[in-house]
PDB file of N, CA and C in Angstrom:
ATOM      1  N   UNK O   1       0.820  -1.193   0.000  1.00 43.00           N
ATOM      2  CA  UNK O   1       0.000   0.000   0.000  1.00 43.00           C
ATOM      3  C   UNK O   1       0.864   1.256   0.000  1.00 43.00           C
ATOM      4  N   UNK O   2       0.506   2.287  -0.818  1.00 47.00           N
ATOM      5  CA  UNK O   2       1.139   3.786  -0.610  1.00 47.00           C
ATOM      6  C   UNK O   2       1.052   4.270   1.029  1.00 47.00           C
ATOM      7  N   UNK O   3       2.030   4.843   0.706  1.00 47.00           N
ATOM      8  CA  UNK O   3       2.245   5.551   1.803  1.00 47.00           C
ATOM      9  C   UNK O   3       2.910   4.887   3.241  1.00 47.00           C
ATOM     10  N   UNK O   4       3.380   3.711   3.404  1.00 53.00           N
ATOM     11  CA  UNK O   4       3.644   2.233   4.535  1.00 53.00           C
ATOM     12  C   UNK O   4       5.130   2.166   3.830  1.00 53.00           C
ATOM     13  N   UNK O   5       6.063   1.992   4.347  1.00 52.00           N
ATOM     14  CA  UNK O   5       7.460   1.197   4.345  1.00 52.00           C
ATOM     15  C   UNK O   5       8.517   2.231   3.268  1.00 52.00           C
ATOM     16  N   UNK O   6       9.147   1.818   3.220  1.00 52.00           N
ATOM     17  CA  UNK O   6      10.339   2.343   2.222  1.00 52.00           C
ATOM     18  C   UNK O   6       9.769   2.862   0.806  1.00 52.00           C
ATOM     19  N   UNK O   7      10.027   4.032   0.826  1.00 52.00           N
ATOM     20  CA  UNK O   7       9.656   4.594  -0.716  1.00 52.00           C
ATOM     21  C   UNK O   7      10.065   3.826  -1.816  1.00 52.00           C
ATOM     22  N   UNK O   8       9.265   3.577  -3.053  1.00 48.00           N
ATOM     23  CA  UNK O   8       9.673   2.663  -4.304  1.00 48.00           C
ATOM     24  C   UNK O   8      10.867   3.597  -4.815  1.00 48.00           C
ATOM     25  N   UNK O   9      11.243   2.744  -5.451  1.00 50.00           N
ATOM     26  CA  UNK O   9      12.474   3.380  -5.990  1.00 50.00           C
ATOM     27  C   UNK O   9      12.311   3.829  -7.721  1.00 50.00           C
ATOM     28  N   UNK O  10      12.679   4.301  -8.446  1.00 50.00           N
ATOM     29  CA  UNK O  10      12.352   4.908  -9.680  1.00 50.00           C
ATOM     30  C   UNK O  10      12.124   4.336 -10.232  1.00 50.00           C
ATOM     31  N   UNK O  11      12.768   3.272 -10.365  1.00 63.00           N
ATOM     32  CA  UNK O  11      12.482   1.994 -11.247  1.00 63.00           C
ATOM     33  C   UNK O  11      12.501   0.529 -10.915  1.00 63.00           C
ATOM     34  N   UNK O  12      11.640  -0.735 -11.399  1.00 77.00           N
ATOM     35  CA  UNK O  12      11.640  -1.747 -10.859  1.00 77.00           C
ATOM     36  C   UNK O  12      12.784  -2.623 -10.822  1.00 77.00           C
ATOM     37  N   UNK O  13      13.956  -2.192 -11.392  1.00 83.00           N
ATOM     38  CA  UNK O  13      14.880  -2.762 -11.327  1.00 83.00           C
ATOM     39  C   UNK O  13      15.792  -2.164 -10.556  1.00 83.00           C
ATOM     40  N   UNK O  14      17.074  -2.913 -10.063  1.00 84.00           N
ATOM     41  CA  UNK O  14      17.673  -2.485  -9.075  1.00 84.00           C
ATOM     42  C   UNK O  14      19.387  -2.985 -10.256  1.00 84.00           C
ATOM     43  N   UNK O  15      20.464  -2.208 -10.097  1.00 89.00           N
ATOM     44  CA  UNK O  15      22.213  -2.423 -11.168  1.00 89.00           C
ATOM     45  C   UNK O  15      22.990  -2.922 -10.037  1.00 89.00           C
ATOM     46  N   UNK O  16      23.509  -3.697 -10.080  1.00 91.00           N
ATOM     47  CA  UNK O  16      24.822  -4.077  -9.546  1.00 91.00           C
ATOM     48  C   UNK O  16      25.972  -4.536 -10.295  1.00 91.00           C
ATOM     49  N   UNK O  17      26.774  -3.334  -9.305  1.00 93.00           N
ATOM     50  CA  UNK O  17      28.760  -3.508 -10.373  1.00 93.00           C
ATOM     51  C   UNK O  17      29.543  -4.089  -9.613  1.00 93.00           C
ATOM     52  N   UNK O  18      30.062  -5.448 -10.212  1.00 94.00           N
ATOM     53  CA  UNK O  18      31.355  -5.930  -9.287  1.00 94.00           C
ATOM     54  C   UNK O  18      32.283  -5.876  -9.913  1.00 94.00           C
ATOM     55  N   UNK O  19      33.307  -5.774  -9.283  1.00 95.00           N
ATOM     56  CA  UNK O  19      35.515  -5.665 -10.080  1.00 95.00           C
ATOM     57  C   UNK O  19      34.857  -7.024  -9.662  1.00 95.00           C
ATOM     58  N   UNK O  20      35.900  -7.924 -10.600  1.00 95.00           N
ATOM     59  CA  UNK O  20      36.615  -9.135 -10.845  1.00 95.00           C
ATOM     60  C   UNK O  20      37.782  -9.532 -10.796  1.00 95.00           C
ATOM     61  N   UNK O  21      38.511 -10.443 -10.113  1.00 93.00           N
ATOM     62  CA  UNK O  21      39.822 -10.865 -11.250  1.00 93.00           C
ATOM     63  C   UNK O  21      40.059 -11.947 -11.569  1.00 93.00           C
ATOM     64  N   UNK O  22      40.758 -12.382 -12.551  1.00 89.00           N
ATOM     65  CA  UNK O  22      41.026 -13.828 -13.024  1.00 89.00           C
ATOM     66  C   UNK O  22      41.726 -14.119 -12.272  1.00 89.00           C
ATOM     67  N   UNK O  23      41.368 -16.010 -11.779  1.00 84.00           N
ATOM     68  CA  UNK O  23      42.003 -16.459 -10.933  1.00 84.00           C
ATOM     69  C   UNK O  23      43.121 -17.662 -12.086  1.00 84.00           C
ATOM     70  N   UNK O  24      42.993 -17.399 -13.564  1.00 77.00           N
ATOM     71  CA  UNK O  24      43.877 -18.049 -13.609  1.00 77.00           C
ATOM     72  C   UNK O  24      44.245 -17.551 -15.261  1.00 77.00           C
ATOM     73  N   UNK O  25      45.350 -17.189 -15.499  1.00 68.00           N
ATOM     74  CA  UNK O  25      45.463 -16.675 -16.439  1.00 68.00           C
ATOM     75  C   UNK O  25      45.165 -17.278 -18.305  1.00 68.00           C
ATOM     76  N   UNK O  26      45.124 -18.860 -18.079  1.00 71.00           N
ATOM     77  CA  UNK O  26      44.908 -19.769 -19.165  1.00 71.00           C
ATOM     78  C   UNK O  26      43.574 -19.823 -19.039  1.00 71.00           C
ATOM     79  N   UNK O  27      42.794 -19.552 -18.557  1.00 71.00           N
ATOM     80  CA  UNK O  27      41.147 -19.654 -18.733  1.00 71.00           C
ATOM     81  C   UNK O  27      40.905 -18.135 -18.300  1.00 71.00           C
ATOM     82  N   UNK O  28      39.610 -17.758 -18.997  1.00 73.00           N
ATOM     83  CA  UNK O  28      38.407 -17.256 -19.119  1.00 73.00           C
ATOM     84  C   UNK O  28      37.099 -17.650 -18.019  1.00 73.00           C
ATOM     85  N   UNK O  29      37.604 -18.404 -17.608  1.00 79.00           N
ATOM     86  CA  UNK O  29      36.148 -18.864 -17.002  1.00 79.00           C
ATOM     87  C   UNK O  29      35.768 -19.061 -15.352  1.00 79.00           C
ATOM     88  N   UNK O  30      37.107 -18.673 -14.777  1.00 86.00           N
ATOM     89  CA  UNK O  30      37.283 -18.816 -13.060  1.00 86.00           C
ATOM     90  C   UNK O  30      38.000 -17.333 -12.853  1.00 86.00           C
ATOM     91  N   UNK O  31      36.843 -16.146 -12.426  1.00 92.00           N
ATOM     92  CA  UNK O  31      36.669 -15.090 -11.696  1.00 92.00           C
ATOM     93  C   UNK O  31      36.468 -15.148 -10.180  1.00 92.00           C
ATOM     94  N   UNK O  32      36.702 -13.304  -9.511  1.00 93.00           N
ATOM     95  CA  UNK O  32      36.123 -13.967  -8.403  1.00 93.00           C
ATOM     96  C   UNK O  32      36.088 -12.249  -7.675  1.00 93.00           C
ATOM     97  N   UNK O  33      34.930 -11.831  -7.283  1.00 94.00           N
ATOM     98  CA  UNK O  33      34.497 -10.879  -6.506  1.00 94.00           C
ATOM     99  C   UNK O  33      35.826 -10.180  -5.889  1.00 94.00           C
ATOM    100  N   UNK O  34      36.617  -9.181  -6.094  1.00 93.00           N
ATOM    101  CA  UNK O  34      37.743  -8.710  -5.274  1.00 93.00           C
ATOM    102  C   UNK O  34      37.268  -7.953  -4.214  1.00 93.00           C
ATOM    103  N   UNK O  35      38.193  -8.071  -3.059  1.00 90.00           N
ATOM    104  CA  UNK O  35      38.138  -7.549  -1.806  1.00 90.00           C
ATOM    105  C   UNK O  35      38.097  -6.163  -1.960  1.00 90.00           C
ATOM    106  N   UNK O  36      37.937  -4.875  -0.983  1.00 84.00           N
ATOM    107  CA  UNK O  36      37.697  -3.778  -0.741  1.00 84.00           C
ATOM    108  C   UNK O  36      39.201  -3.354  -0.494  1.00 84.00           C
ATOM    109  N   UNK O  37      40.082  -4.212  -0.078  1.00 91.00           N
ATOM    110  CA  UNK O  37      41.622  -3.667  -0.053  1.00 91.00           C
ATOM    111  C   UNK O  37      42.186  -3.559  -1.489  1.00 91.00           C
ATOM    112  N   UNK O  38      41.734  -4.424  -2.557  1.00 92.00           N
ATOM    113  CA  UNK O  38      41.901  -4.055  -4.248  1.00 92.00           C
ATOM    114  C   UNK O  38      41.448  -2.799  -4.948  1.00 92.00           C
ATOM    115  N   UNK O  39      40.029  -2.884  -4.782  1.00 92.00           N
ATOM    116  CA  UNK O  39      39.807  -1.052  -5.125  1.00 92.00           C
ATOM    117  C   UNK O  39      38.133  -1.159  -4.478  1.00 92.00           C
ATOM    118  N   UNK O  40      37.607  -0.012  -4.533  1.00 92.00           N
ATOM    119  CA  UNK O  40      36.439  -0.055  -4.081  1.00 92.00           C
ATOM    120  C   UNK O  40      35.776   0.353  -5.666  1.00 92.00           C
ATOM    121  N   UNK O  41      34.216   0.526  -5.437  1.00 93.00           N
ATOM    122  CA  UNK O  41      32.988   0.656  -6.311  1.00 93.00           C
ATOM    123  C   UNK O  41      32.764   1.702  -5.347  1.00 93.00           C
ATOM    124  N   UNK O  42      31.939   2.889  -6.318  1.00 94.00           N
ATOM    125  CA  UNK O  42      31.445   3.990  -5.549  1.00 94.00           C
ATOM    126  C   UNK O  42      30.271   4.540  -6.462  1.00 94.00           C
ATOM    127  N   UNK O  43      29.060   4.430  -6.103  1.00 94.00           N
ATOM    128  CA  UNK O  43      27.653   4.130  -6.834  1.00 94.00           C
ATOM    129  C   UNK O  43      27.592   6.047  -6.956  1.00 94.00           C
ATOM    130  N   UNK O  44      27.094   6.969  -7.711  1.00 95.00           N
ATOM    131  CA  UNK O  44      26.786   8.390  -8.076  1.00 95.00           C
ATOM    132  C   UNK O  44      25.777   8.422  -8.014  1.00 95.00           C
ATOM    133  N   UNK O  45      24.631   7.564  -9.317  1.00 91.00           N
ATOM    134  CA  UNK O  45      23.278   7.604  -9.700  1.00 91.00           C
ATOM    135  C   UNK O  45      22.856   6.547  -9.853  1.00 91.00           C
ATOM    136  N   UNK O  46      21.702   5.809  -9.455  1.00 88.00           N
ATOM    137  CA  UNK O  46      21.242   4.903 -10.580  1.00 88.00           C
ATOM    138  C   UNK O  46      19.448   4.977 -10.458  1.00 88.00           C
ATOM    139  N   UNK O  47      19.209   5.410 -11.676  1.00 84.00           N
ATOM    140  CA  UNK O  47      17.606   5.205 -12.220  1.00 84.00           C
ATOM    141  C   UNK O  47      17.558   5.481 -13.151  1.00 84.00           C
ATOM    142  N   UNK O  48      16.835   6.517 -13.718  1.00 82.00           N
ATOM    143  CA  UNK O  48      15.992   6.514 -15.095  1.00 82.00           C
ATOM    144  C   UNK O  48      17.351   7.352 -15.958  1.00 82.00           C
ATOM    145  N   UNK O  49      17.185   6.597 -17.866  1.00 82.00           N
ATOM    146  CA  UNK O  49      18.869   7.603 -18.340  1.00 82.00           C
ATOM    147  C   UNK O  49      17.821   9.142 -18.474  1.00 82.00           C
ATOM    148  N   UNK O  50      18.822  10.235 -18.181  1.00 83.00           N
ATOM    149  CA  UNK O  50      18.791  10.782 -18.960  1.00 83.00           C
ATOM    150  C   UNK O  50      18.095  11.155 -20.349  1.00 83.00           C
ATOM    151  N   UNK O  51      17.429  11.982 -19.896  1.00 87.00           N
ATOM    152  CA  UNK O  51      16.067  12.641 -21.386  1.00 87.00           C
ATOM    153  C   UNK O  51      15.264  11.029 -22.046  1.00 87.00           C
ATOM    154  N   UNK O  52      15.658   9.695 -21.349  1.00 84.00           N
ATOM    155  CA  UNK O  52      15.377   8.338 -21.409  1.00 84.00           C
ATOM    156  C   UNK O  52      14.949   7.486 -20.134  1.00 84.00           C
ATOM    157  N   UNK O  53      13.499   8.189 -19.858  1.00 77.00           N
ATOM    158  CA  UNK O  53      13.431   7.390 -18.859  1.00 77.00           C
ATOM    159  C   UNK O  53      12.945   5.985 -18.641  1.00 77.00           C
ATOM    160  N   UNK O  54      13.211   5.280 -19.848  1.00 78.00           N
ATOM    161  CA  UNK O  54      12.643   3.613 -20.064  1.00 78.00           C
ATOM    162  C   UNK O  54      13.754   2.818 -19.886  1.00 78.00           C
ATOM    163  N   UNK O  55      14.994   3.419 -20.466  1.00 81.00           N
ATOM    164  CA  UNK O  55      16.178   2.979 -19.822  1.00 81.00           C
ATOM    165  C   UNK O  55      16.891   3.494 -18.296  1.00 81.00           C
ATOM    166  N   UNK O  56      17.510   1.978 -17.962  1.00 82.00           N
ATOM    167  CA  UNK O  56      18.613   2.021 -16.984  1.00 82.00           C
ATOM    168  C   UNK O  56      19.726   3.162 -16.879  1.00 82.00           C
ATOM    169  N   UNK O  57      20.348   3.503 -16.154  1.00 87.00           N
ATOM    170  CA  UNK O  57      21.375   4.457 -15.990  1.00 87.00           C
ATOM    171  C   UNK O  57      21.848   4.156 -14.469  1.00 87.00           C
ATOM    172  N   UNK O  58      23.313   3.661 -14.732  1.00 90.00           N
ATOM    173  CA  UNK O  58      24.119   3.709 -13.543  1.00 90.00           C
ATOM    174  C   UNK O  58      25.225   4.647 -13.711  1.00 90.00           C
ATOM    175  N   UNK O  59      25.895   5.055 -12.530  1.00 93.00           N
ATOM    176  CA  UNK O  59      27.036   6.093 -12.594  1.00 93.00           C
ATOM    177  C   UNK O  59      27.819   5.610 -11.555  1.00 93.00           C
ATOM    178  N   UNK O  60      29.041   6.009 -11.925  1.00 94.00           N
ATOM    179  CA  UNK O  60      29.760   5.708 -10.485  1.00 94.00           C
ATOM    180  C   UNK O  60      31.441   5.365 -11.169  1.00 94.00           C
ATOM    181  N   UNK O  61      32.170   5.596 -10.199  1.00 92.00           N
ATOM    182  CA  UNK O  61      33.553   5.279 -10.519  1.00 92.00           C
ATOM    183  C   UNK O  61      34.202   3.770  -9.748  1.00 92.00           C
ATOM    184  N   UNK O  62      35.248   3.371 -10.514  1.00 91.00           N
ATOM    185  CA  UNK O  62      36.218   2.326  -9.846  1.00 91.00           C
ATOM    186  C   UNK O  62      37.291   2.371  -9.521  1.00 91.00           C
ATOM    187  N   UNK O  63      37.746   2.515  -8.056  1.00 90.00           N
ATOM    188  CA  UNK O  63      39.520   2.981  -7.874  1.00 90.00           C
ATOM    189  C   UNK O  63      40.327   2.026  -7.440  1.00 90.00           C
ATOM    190  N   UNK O  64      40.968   1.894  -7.994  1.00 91.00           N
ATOM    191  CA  UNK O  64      42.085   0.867  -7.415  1.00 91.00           C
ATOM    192  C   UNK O  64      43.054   1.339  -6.510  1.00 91.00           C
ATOM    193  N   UNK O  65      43.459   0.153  -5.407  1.00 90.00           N
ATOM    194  CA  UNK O  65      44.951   0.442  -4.776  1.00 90.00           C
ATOM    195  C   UNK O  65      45.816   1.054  -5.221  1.00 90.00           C
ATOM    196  N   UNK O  66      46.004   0.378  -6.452  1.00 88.00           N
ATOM    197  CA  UNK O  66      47.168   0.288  -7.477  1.00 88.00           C
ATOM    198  C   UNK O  66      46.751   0.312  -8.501  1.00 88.00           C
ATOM    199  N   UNK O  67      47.806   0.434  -9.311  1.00 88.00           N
ATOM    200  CA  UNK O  67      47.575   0.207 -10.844  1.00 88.00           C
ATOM    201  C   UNK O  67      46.937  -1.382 -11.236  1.00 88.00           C
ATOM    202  N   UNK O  68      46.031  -1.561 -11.903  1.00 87.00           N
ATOM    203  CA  UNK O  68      45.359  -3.065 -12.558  1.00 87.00           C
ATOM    204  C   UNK O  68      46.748  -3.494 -13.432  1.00 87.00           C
ATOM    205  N   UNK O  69      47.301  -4.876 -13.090  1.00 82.00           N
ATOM    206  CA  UNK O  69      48.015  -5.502 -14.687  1.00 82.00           C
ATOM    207  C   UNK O  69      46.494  -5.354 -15.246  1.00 82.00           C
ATOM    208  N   UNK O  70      46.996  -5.168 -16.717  1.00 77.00           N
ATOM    209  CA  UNK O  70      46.142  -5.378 -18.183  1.00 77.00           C
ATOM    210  C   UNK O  70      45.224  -6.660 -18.262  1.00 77.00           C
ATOM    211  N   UNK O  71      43.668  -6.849 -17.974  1.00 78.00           N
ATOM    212  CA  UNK O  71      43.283  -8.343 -18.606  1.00 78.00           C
ATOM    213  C   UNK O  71      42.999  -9.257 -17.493  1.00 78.00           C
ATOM    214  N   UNK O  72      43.447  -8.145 -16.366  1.00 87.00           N
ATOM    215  CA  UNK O  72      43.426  -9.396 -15.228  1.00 87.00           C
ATOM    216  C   UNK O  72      42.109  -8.814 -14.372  1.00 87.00           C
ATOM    217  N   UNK O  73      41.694  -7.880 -14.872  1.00 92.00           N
ATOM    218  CA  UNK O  73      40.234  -7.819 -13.857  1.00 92.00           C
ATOM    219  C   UNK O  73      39.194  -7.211 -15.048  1.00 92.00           C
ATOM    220  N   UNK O  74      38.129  -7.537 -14.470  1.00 92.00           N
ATOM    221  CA  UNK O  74      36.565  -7.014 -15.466  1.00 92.00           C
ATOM    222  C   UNK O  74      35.480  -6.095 -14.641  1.00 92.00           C
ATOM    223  N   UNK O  75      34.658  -5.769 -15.449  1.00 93.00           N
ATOM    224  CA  UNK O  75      33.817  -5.170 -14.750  1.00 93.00           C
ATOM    225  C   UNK O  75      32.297  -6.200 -14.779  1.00 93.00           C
ATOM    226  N   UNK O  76      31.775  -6.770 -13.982  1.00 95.00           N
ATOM    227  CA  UNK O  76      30.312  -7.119 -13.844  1.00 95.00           C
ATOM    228  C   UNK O  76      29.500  -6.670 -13.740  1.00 95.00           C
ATOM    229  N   UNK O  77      28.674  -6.468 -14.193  1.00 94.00           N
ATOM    230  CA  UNK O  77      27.235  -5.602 -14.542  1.00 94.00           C
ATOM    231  C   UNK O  77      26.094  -6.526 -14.432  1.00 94.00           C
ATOM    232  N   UNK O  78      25.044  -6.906 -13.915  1.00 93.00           N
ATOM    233  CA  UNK O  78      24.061  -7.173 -13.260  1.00 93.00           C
ATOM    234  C   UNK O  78      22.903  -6.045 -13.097  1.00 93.00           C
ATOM    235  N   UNK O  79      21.739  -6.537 -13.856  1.00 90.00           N
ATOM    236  CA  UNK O  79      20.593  -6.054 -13.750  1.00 90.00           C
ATOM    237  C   UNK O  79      19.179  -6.556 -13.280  1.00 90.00           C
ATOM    238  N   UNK O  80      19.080  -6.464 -12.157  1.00 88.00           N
ATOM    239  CA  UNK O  80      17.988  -6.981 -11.583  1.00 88.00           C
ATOM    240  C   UNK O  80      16.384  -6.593 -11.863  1.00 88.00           C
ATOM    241  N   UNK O  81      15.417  -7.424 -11.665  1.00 85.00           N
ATOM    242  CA  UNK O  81      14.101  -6.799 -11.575  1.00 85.00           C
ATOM    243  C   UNK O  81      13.408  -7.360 -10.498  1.00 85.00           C
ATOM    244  N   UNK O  82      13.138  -6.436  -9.532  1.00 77.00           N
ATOM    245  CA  UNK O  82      12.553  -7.199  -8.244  1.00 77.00           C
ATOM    246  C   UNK O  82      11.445  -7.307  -8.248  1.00 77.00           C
ATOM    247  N   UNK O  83      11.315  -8.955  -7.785  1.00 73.00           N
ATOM    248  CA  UNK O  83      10.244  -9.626  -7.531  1.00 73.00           C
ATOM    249  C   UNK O  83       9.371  -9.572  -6.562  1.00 73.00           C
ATOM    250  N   UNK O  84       9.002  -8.376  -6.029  1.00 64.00           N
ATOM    251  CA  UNK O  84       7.988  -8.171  -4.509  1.00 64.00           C
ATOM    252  C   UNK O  84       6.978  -6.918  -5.213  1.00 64.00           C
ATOM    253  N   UNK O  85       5.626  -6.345  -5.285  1.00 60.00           N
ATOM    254  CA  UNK O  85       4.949  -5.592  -5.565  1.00 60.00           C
ATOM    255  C   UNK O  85       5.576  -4.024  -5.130  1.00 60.00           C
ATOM    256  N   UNK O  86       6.115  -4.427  -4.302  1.00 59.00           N
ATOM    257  CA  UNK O  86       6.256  -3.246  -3.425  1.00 59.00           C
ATOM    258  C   UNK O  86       8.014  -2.813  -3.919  1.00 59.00           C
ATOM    259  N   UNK O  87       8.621  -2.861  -4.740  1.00 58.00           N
ATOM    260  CA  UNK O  87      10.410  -3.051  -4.970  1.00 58.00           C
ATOM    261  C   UNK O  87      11.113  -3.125  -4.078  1.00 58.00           C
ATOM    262  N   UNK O  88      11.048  -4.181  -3.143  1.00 61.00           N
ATOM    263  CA  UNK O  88      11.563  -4.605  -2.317  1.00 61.00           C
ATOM    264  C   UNK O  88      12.569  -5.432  -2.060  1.00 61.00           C
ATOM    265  N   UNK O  89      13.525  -5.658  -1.432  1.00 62.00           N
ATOM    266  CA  UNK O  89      14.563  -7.019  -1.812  1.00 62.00           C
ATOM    267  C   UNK O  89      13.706  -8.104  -0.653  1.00 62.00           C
ATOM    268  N   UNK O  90      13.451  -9.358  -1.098  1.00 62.00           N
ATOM    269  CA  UNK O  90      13.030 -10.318  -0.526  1.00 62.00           C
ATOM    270  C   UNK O  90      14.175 -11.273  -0.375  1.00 62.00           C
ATOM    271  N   UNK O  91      13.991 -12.151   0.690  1.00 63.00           N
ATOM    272  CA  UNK O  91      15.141 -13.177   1.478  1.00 63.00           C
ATOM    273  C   UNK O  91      16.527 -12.849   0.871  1.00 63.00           C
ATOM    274  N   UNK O  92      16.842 -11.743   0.686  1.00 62.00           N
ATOM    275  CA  UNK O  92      18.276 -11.417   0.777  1.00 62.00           C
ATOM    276  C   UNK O  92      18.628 -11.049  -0.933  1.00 62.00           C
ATOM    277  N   UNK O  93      18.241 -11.792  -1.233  1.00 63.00           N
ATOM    278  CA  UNK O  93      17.808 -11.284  -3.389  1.00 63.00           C
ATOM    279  C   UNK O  93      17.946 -10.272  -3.540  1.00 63.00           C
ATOM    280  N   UNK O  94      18.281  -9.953  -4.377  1.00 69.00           N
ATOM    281  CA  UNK O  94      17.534  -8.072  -5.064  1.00 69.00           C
ATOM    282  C   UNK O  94      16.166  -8.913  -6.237  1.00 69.00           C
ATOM    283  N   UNK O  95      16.316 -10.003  -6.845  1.00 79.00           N
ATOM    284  CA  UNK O  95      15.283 -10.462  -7.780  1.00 79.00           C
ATOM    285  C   UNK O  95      15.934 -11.138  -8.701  1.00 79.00           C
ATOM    286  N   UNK O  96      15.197 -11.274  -9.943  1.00 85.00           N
ATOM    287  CA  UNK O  96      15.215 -11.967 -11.014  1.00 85.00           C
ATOM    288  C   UNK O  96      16.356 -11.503 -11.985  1.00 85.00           C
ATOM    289  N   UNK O  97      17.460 -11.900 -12.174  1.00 89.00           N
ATOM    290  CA  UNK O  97      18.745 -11.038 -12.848  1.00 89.00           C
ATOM    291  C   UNK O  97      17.984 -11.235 -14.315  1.00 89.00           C
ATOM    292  N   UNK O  98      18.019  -9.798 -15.039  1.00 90.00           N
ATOM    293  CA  UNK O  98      17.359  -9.758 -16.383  1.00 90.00           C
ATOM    294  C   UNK O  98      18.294  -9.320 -17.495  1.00 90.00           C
ATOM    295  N   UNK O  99      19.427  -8.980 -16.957  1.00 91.00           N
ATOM    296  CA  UNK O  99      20.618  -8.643 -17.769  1.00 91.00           C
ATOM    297  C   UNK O  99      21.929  -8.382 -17.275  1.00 91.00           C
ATOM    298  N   UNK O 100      23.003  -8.828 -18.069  1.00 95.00           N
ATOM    299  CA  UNK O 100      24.559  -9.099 -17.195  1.00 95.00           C
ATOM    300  C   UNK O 100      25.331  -8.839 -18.384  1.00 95.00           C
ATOM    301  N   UNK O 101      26.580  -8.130 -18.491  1.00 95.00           N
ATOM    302  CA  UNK O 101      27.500  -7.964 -19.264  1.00 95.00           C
ATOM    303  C   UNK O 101      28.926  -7.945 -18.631  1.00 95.00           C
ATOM    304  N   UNK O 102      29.722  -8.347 -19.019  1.00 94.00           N
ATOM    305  CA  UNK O 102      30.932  -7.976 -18.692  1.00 94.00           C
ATOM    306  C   UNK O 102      32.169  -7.283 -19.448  1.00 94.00           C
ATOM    307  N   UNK O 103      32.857  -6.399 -18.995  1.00 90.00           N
ATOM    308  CA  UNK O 103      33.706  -5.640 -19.853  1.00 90.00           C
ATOM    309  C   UNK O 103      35.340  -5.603 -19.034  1.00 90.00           C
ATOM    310  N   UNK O 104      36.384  -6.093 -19.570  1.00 89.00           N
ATOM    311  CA  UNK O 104      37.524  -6.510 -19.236  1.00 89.00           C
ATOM    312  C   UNK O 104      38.306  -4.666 -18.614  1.00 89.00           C
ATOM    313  N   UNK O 105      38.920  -4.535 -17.896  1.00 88.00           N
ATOM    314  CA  UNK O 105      39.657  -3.339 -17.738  1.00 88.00           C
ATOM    315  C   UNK O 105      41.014  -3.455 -18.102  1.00 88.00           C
ATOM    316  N   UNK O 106      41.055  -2.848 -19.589  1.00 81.00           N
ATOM    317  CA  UNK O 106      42.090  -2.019 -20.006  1.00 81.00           C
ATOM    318  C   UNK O 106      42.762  -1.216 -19.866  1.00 81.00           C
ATOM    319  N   UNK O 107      43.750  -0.919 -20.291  1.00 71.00           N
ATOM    320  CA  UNK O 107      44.155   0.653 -20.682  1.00 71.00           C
ATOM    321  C   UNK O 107      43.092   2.185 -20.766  1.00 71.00           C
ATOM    322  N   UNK O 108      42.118   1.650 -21.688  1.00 71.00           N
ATOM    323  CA  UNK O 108      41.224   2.342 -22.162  1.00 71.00           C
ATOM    324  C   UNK O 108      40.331   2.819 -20.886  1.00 71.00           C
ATOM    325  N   UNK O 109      39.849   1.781 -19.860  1.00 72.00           N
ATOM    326  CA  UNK O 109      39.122   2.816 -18.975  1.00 72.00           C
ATOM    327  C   UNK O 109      40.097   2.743 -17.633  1.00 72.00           C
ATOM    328  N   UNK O 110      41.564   2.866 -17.783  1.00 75.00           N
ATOM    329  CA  UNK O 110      42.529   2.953 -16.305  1.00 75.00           C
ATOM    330  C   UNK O 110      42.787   3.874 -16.668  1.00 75.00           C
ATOM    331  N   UNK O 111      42.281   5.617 -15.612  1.00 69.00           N
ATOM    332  CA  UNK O 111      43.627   7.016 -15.432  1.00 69.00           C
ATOM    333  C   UNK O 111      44.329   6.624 -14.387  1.00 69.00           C
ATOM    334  N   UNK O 112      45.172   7.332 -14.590  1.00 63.00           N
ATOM    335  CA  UNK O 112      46.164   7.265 -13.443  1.00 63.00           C
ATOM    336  C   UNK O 112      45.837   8.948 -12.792  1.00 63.00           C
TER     337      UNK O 112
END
């Protein structure tokens, strides 16, 4: 019901960004959530884009300790749509993951 519990949030979906790194350099396929002493995630915005409000829009930066070697960490992207009437996270979930991409960190998105 309006007006009872935590305000809905803009949109029914909820973004989550994780750093990665390869745990083994001959495969592709064994990642693994890095610790907060590697770099942190720091969330800006996330709801409706810009002059687009049907699309997603997340913001936010990634800092490292240190400099990343090349290839050895990614970015995870996770898009949820929560499953409660109310956009709620239920038994610990955010919901139903409805979209995931991953993008390797390069050169291209490391400043120093």
């Amino acid at each position: 019901p309006e007006g009872r519990g935590e305000p809905r949030p803009a949109r029914p979906t909820h973004v989550q960004v994780h750093l990665q790194r390869r745990q083994n350099a001959a495969s592709d396929l064994v990642w693994e959530n890095v610790p907060a002493g590697i770099a942190t995630i720091t969330q800006a915005y996330e709801g409706p884009g810009l002059n687009q409000p049907d699309l997603a829009l997340w913001v936010g930066t990634v800092s490292f300790a240190a400099m990343p070697d090349a290839d050895s960490f990614r970015l995870l992207i996770e898009e949820f749509e929560f499953i409660s009437a109310s956009y709620t996270v239920q038994g610990g979930a955010p919901g139903r993951l409805i979209y995931a991409e991953a993008f390797s960190v390069d050169a291209a998105l490391v400043r120093e």
